[in-house]
Coordinates of C-alpha atoms and ligand atoms in Angstrom, one line a residue:
X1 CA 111.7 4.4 -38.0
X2 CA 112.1 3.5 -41.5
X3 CA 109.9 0.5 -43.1
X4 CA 113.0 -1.9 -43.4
X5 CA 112.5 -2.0 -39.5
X6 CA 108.7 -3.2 -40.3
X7 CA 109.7 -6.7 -41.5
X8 CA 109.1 -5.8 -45.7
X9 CA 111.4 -6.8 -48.2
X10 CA 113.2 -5.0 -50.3
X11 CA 110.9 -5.0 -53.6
X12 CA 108.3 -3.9 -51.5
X13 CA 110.2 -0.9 -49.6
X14 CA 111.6 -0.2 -53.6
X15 CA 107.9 0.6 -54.3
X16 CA 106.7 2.7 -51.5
X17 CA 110.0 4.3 -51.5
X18 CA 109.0 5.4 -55.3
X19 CA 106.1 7.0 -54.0
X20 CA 107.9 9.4 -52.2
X21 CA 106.9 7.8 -48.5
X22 CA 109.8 8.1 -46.7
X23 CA 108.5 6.9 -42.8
X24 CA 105.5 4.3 -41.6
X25 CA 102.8 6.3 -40.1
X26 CA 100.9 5.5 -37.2
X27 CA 98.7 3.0 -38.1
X28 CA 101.1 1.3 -40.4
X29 CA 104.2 1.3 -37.5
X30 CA 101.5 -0.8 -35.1
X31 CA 99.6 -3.0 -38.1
X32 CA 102.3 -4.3 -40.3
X33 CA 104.7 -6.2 -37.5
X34 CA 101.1 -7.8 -36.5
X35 CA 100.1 -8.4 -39.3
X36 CA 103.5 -10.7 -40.4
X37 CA 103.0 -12.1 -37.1
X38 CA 99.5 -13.7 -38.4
X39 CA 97.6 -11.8 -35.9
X40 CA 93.8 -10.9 -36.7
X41 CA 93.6 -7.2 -36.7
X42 CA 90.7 -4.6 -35.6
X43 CA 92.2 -1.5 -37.2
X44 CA 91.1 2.3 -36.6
X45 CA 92.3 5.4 -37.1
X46 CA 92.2 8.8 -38.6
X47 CA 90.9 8.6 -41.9
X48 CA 94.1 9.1 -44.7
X49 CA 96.4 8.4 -42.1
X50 CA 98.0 5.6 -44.7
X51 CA 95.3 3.2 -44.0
X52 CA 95.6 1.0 -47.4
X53 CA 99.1 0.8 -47.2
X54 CA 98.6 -0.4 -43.7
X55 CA 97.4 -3.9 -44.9
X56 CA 98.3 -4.0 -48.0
X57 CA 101.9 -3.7 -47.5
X58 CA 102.2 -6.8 -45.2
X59 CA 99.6 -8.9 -47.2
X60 CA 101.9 -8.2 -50.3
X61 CA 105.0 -9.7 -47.8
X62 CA 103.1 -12.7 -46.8
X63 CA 101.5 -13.3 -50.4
X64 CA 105.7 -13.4 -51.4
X65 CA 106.8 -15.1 -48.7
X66 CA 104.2 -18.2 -49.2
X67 CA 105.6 -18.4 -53.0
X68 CA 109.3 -18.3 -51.6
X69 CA 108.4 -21.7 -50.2
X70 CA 107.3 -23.4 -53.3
X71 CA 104.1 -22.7 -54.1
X72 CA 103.0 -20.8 -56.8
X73 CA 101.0 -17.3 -56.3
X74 CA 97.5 -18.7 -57.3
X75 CA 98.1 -22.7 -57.8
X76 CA 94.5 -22.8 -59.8
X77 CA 92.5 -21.6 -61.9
X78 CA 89.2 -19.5 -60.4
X79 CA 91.2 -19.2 -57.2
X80 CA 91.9 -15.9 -55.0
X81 CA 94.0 -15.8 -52.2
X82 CA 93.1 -12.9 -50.6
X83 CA 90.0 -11.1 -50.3
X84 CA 90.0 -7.0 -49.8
X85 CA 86.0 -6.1 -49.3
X86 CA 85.3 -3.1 -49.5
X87 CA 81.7 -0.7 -49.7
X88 CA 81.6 1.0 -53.4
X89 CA 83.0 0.5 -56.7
X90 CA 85.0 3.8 -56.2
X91 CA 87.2 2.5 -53.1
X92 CA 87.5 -0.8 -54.8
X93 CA 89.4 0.9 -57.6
X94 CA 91.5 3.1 -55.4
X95 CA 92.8 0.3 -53.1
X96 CA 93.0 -1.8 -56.1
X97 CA 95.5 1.1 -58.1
X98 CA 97.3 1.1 -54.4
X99 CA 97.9 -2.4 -54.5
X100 CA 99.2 -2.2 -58.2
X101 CA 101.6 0.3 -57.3
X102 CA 102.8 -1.2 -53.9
X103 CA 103.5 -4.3 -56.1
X104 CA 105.1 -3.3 -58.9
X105 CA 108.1 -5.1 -58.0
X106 CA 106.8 -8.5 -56.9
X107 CA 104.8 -11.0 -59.1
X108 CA 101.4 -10.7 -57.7
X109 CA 98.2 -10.3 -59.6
X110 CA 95.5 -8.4 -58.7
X111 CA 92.2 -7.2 -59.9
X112 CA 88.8 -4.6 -58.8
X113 CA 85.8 -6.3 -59.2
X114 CA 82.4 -4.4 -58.5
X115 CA 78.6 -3.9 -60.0
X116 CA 77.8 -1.8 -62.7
X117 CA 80.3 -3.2 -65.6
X118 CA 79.8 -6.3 -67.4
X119 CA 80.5 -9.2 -65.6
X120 CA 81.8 -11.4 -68.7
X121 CA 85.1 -9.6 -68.7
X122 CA 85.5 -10.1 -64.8
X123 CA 84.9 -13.9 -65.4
X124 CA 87.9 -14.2 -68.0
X125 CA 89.8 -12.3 -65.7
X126 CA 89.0 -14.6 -62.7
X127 CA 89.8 -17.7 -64.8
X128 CA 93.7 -17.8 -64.1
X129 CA 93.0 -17.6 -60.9
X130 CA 94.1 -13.3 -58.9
X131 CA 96.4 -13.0 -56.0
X132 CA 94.3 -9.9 -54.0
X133 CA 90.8 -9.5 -55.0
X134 CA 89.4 -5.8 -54.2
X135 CA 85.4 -6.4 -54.5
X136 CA 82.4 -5.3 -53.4
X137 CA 79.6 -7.7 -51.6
X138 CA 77.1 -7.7 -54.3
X139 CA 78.8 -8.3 -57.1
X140 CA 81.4 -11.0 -55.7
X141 CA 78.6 -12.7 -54.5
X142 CA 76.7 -12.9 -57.8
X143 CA 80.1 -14.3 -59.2
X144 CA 80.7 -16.7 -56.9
X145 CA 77.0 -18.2 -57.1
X146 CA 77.5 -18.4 -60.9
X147 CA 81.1 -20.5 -59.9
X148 CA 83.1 -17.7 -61.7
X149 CA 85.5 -18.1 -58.6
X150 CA 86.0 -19.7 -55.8
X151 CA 87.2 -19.2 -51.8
X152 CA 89.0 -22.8 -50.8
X153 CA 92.4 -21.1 -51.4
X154 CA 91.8 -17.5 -49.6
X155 CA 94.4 -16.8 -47.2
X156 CA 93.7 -13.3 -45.5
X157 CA 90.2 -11.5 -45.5
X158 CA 90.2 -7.6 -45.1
X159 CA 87.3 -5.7 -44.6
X160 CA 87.6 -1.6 -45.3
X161 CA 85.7 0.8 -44.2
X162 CA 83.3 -2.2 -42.2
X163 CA 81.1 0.4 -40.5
X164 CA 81.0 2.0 -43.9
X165 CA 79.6 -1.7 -45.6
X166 CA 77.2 -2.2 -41.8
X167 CA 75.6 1.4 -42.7
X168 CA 75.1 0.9 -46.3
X169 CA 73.0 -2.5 -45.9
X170 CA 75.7 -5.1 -46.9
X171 CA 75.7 -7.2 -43.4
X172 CA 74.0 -10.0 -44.9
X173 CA 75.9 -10.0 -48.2
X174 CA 79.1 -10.2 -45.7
X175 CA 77.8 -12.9 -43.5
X176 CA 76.9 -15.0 -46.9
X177 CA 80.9 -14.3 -48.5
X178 CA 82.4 -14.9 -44.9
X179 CA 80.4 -18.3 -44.6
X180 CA 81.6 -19.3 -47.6
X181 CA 85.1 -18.8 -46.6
X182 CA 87.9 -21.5 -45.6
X183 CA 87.9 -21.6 -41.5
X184 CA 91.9 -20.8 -41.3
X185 CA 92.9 -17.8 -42.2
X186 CA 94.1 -14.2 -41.2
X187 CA 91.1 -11.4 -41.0
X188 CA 91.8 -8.0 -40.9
X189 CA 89.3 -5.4 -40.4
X190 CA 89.2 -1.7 -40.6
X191 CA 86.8 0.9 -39.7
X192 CA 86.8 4.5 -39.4
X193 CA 84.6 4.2 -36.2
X194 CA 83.4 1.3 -33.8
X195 CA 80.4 0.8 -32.9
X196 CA 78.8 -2.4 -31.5
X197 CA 77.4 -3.7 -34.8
X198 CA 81.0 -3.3 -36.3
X199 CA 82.5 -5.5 -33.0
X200 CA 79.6 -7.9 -33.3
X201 CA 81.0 -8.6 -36.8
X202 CA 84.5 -8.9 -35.7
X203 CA 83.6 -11.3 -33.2
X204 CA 81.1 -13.2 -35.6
X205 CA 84.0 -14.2 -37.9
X206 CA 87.1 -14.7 -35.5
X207 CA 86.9 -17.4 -32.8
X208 CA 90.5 -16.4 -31.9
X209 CA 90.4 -12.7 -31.1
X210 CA 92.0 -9.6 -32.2
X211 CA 93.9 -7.7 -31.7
X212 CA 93.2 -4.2 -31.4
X213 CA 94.9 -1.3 -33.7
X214 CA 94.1 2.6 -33.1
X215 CA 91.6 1.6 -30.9
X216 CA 89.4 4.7 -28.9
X217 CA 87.6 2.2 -26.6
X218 CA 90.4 0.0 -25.1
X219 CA 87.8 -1.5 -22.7
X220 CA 86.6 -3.9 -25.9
X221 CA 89.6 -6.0 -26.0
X222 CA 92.2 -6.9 -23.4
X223 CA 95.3 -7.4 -24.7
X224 CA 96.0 -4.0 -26.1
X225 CA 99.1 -2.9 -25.3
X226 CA 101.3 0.3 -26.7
X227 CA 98.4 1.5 -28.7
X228 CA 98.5 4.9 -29.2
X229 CA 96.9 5.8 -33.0
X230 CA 94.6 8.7 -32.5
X231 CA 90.5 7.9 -32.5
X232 CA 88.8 8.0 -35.2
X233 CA 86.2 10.2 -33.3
X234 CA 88.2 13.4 -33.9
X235 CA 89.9 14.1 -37.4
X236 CA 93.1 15.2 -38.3
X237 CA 94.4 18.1 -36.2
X238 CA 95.6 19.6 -40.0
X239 CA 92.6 20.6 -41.4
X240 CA 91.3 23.9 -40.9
X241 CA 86.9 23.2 -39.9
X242 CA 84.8 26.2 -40.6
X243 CA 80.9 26.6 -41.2
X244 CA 79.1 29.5 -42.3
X245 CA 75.0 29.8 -41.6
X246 CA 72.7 29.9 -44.7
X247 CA 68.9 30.0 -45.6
X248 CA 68.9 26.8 -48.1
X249 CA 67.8 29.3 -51.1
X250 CA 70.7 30.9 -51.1
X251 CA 73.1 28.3 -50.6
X252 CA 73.8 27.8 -54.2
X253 CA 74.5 31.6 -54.5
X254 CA 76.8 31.2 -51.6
X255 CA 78.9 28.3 -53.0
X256 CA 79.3 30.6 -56.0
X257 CA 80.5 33.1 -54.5
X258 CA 82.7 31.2 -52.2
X259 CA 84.1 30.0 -55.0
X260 CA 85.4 32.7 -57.2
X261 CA 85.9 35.5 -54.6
X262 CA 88.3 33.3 -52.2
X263 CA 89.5 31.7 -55.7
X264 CA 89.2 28.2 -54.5
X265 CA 91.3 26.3 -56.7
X266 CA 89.1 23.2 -56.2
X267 CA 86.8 21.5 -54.3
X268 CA 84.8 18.4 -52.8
X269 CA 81.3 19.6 -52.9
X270 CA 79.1 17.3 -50.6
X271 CA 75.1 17.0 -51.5
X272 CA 72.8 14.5 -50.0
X273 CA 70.3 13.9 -53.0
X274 CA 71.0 13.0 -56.6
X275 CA 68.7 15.2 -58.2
X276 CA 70.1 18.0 -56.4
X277 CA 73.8 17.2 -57.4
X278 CA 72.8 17.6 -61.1
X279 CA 71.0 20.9 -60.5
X280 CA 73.5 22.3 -58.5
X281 CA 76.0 22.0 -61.4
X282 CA 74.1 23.6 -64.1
X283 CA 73.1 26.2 -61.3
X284 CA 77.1 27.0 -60.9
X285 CA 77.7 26.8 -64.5
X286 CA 75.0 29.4 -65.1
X287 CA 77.1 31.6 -62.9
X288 CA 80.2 30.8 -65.3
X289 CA 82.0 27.8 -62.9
X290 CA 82.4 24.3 -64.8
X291 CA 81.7 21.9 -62.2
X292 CA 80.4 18.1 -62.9
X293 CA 79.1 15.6 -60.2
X294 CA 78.9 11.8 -59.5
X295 CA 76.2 9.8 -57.7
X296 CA 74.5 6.5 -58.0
X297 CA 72.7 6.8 -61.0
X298 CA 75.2 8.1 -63.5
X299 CA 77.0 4.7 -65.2
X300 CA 80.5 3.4 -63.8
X301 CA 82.3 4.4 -67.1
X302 CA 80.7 8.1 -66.4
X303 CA 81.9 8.4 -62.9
X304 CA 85.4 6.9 -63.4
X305 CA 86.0 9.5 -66.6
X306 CA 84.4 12.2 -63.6
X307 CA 86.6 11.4 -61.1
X308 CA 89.9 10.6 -63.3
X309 CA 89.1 14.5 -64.5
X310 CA 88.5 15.8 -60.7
X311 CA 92.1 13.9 -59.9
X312 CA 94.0 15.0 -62.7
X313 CA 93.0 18.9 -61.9
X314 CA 91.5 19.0 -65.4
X315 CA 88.4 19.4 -63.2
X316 CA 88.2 21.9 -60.5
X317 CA 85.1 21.5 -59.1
X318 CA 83.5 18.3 -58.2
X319 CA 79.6 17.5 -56.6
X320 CA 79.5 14.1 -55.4
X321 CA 76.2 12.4 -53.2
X322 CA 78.3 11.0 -50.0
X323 CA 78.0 7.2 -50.9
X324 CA 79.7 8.0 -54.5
X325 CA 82.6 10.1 -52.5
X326 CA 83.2 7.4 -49.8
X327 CA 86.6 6.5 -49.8
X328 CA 87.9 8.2 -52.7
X329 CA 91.5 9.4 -51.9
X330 CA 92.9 12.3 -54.2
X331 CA 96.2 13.0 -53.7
X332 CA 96.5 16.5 -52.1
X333 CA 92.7 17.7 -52.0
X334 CA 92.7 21.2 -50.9
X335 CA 89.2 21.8 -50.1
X336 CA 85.9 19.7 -49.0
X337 CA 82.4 21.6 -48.9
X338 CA 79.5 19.9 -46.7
X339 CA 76.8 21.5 -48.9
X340 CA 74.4 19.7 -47.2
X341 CA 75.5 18.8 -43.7
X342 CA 75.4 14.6 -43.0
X343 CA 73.1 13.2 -40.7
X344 CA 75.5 11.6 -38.7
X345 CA 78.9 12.5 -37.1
X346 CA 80.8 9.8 -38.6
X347 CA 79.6 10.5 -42.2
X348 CA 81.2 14.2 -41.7
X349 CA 84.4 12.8 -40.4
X350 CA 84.7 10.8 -43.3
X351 CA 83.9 13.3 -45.3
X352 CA 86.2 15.8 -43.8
X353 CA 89.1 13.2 -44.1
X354 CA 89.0 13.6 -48.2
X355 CA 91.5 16.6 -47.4
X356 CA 94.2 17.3 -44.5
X357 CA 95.9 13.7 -46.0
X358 CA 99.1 12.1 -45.0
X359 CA 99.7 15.4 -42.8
X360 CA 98.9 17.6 -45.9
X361 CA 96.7 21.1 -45.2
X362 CA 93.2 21.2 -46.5
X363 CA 89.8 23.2 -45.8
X364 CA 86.7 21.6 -44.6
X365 CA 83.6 24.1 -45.0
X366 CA 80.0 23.0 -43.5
X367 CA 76.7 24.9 -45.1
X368 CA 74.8 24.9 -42.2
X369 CA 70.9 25.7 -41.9
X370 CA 68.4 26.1 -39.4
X371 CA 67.2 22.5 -40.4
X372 CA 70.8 21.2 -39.5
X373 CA 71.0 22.4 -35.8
X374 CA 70.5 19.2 -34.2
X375 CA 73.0 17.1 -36.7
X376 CA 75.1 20.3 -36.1
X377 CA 75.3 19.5 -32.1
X378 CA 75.5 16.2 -32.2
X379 CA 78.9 16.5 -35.0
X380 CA 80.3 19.0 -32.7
X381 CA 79.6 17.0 -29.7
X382 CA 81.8 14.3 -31.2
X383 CA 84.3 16.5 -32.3
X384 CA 84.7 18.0 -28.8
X385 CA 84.3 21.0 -29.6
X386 CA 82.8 24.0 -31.9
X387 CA 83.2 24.2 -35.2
X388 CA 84.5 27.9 -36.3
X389 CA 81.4 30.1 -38.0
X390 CA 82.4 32.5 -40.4
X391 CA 80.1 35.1 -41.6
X392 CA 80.4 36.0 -45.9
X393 CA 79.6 39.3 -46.8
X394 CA 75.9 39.8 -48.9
X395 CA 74.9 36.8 -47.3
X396 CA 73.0 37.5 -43.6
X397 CA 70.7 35.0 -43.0
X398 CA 67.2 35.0 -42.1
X399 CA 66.5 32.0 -40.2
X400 CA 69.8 31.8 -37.6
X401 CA 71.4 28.4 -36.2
X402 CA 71.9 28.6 -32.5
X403 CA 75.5 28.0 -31.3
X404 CA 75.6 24.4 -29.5
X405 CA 75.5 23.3 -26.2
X406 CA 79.6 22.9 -26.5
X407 CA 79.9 27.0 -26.6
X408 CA 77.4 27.7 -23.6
X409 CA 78.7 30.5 -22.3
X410 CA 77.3 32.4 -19.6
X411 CA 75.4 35.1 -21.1
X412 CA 77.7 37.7 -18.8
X413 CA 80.8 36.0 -20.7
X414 CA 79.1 36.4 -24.1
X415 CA 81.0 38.6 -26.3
X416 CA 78.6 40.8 -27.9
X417 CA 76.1 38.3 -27.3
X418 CA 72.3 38.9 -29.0
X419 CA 70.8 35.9 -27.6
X420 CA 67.6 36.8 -25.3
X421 CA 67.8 33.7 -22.8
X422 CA 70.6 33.5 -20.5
X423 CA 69.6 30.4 -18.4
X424 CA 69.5 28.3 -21.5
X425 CA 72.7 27.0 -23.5
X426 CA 69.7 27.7 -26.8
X427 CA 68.8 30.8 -27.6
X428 CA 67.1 32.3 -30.9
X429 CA 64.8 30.0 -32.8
X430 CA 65.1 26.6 -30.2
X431 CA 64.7 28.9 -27.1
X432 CA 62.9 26.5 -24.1
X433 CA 62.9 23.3 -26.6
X434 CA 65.5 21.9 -24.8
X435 CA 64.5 18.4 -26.5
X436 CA 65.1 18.9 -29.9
X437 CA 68.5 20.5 -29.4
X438 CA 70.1 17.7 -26.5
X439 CA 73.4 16.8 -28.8
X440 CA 73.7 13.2 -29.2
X441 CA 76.3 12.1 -30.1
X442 CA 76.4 8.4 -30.7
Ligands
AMP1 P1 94.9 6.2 -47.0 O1 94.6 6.5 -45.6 O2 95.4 4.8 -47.2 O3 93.8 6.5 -47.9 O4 96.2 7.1 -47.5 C1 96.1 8.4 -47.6 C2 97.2 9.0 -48.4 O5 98.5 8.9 -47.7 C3 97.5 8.3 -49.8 O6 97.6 9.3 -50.7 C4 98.7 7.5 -49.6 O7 99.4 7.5 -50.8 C5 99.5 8.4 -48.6 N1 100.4 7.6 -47.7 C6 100.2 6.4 -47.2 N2 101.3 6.0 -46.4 C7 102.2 7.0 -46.5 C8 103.5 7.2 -45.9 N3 104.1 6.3 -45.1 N4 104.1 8.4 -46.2 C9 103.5 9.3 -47.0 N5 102.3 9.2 -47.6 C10 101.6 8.1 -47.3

C-alpha cells in the first residue's frame, strides 16, 4: 500500500516521499483513513513504529483541506488551530522539526513552544496567529493565562505520549488546557501503554467515543474492528535485549569497558539521578571516552547543543536521566544502555524503543544489580519472557541476581545449574522470600 491510497495529497506524499519513506506503517495504515474521516482516535503501538507521522500527516490534510474552502490557515491573530501536547521540551522539538518537514510543501505554520526559554520571543511568535502548536502543559498554560494566545479556533487536540504527561504530574495542567478548549473538535491521543488513568482521560474529554488504534486490550472499546498494530507491552521484535549482572561499584568500569573493547560506535546511556549523570561522564572521560549528558538541570540552550552533537555523530556517547531522553528520536540509534535499570516496565520499553526504529537493528543492554531483581521480574514479566544475560570477562560479580520466575526451570532441567533450592523458582540471595521476588507486572 502506498500513502496515495491513505487519502493525502500530493504535496504531502512529495514530502514524506523525500524522506525516503516509501510505505505507511502499521499504525499510520489504520490512523490516517480515521483520522480524515474525523474520528477521535486512542492510538498505541510500538514505540518508533512512525508514530508522529501517524497524526501529523492527516492533521496536515485536514489543516489544507479547511483552507481549500475559503478560509485562511489561521484567520486571527493569537489563534492556533491545532494543539500537539506533548511531556518535555525535547519531544516538543522533535515532533515540531517532523511537522516542518512533512509540510514543506503546503503553507502551514507551525511552532515548539515549552519552559525553560524566554517567553517574550514565543509571544511575538504567537501574535500572527500558528497553524500546529507543539507545547508542553506548563508553559502553554502560563501563555494562555497571560492572553498570549488563545483556543476559540482549535480544531484537533493530540496528546503524545499521554501516559508519559499522567506519570510525570501534568494531569491537572491537561484538565485546565482541555477545559479551556472549544467543545467541537477532533481529539487524538497516543500512548505507549494504557492504563486506566490514561482511558479515564480519554473518556474525560470525548463525549463521543473513540475509536481504538493498536489497541492490546480490545475489551475497552467496542467498535474495534481489523486492528491488528502490535501492543505496546512487548517492543520491537528487531532489537537485540541483553543484560549483564554487576555490583553497582563497578558499573562505571563495566560501561568502560563495554565501550571500547566491543567498539561501540555510540550509545544511549540511561541513569536515573542527575548528579550521577555528571559524574559518570568525567568518570568515562578519566578512562579516555568523551561522553556528555543531559538532565533537568542543565539550561534548554545546553541540552539542545548536547543532543544536536549526539544526533549529528559528532558525539558518540550520550548520558541522559530518563525524563530528558523521553521521546527523543535519533535517526538510526545503534545502541541504548539501561545503566540504571527503570522502576517500571513501561519506562524500559520506552527506553528500549530509542533504537530498533522504523524496522532498523539496534542493541538494548540492561546493567542489572542485586537491588534491581524485583524491577528486573516484573520488566521481564511484561515482556514475556527473559531477557538474555551475558557474562563480560574481569567482571564476576559478588552479589548475584537470581534468574526470574519466567526461567523456572526444574532444577533436573537446569543446565549446569548452581542454584541450592530446587522447589523454589528463587535461588541465591532471595531463597524462601517468595514476597519480595512475586513479578508484578502492572
Ligand atoms: P516515530 O515513531 O514517529 O518516532 O518514528 C520513528 C522513525 O521512523 C522516525 O525516524 C521517522 O522518520 C521514521 N518513519 C516514520 N514513518 C516512516 C515510514 N512510513 N517509512 C520509513 N520510516 C518512517
Amino acid at each position: 500500500m502506498s500513502f496515495s491510497k491513505l487519502g493525502l495529497s500530493d504535496p504531502i506524499i512529495k514530502a514524506v516521499k523525500d524522506l525516503g519513506y516509501t510505505k505507511p506503517t502499521a499504525i499510520q495504515k489504520q490512523a490516517i483513513p480515521a483520522v480524515l474521516l474525523g474520528k477521535n482516535i486512542l492510538g498505541t503501538s510500538q514505540t518508533g513504529t512512525g508514530k508522529t507521522a501517524s497524526f501529523v500527516l492527516p492533521l496536515l490534510e485536514k489543516l489544507i483541506k479547511v483552507t481549500k474552502r475559503g478560509k485562511t490557515p489561521t484567520t486571527r491573530g493569537k489563534r492556533i488551530r491545532s494543539l500537539i501536547l506533548t511531556p518535555t521540551r525535547e519531544l516538543a522539538v522533535q515532533i515540531e522539526a517532523s511537522v516542518a518537514q512533512y509540510s514543506k510543501y503546503v503553507d502551514l505554520s507551525s511552532m515548539a513552544l515549552y519552559g525553560g526559554v524566554d517567553m517574550e520571543e514565543q509571544k511575538e511568535r504567537l501574535v500572527d496567529g500558528v497553524d500546529i502548536l507543539v507545547a508542553t502543559p506548563g508553559r502553554l498554560l502560563d501563555l494562555l493565562h497571560q492572553r498570549a494566545l488563545y483556543f476559540d479556533e482549535v480544531e484537533m487536540l493530540i496528546l503524545d505520549e499521554a501516559d508519559r504527561m499522567l506519570d510525570m504530574g501534568f494531569i491537572d495542567d491537561i484538565s485546565k488546557i482541555i477545559e479551556r478548549l472549544p467543545l467541537e473538535r477532533q481529539n487524538l491521543l497516543f500512548s505507549a501503554t494504557i492504563n486506566e488513568d490514561v482511558r479515564k482521560l480519554a473518556d474525560s474529554f470525548s463525549g463521543d467515543g473513540f475509536s481504538g488504534i493498536g489497541f492490546e486490550n480490545k475489551e475497552f472499546y467496542d467498535d474495534l474492528e481489523d486492528i491488528n498494530v502490535s501492543p505496546s507491552s512487548t517492543s520491537a521484535d528487531t532489537i537485540n535485549q541483553w543484560l549483564v549482572t554487576v555490583d553497582k561499584d563497578t558499573k562505571s568500569a563495566l560501561l568502560s569497558h563495554l565501550i571500547l573493547d566491543q567498539k561501540w560506535d555510540q550509545a544511549l546511556i540511561f541513569i536515573e539521578k542527575k548528579h550521577g549523570a555528571a559524574k559518570l561522564v568525567s568518570q568515562l572521560e578519566k578512562r579516555g571516552i568523551k561522553a556528555d549528558c543531559i538532565h533537568g538541570d542543565r539550561s534548554q540552550a545546553m541540552r539542545e547543543k548536547t543532543l544536536a552533537a549526539f544526533k549529528s555523530g559528532e558525539l558518540k556517547y550520550l548520558v541522559a536521566t530518563g525524563i530528558a531522553a523521553r521521546g527523543i528520536d535519533i535517526g538510526a540509534l545503534t545502541r541504548v544502555v539501561n545503566y540504571d535499570l527503570p522502576f517500571k516496565p513501561e519506562e524500559y520499553i520506552h527506553r528500549i524503543g530509542r533504537t530498533g526504529r522504523a524496522g532498523a537493528l539496534g542493541e538494548a543492554i540492561s546493567f542489572v544489580a542485586m537491588g534491581d531483581f524485583k524491577n528486573l521480574c516484573a520488566i521481564e514479566s511484561r515482556l514475556k519472557h527473559i531477557i538474555d544475560r551475558k557474562e563480560i570477562d574481569g567482571f564476576p560479580v559478588r552479589k548475584t541476581v537470581p534468574v526470574s520466575i519466567l526461567n523456572y526451570v526444574p532444577k533436573h532441567q537446569r543446565a549446569g545449574h548452581t542454584g541450592s533450592d530446587n522447589s523454589s523458582p528463587y535461588y541465591g540471595k532471595n531463597k524462601g522470600k517468595k514476597g519480595t521476588t512475586k513479578p508484578s507486572a502492572k
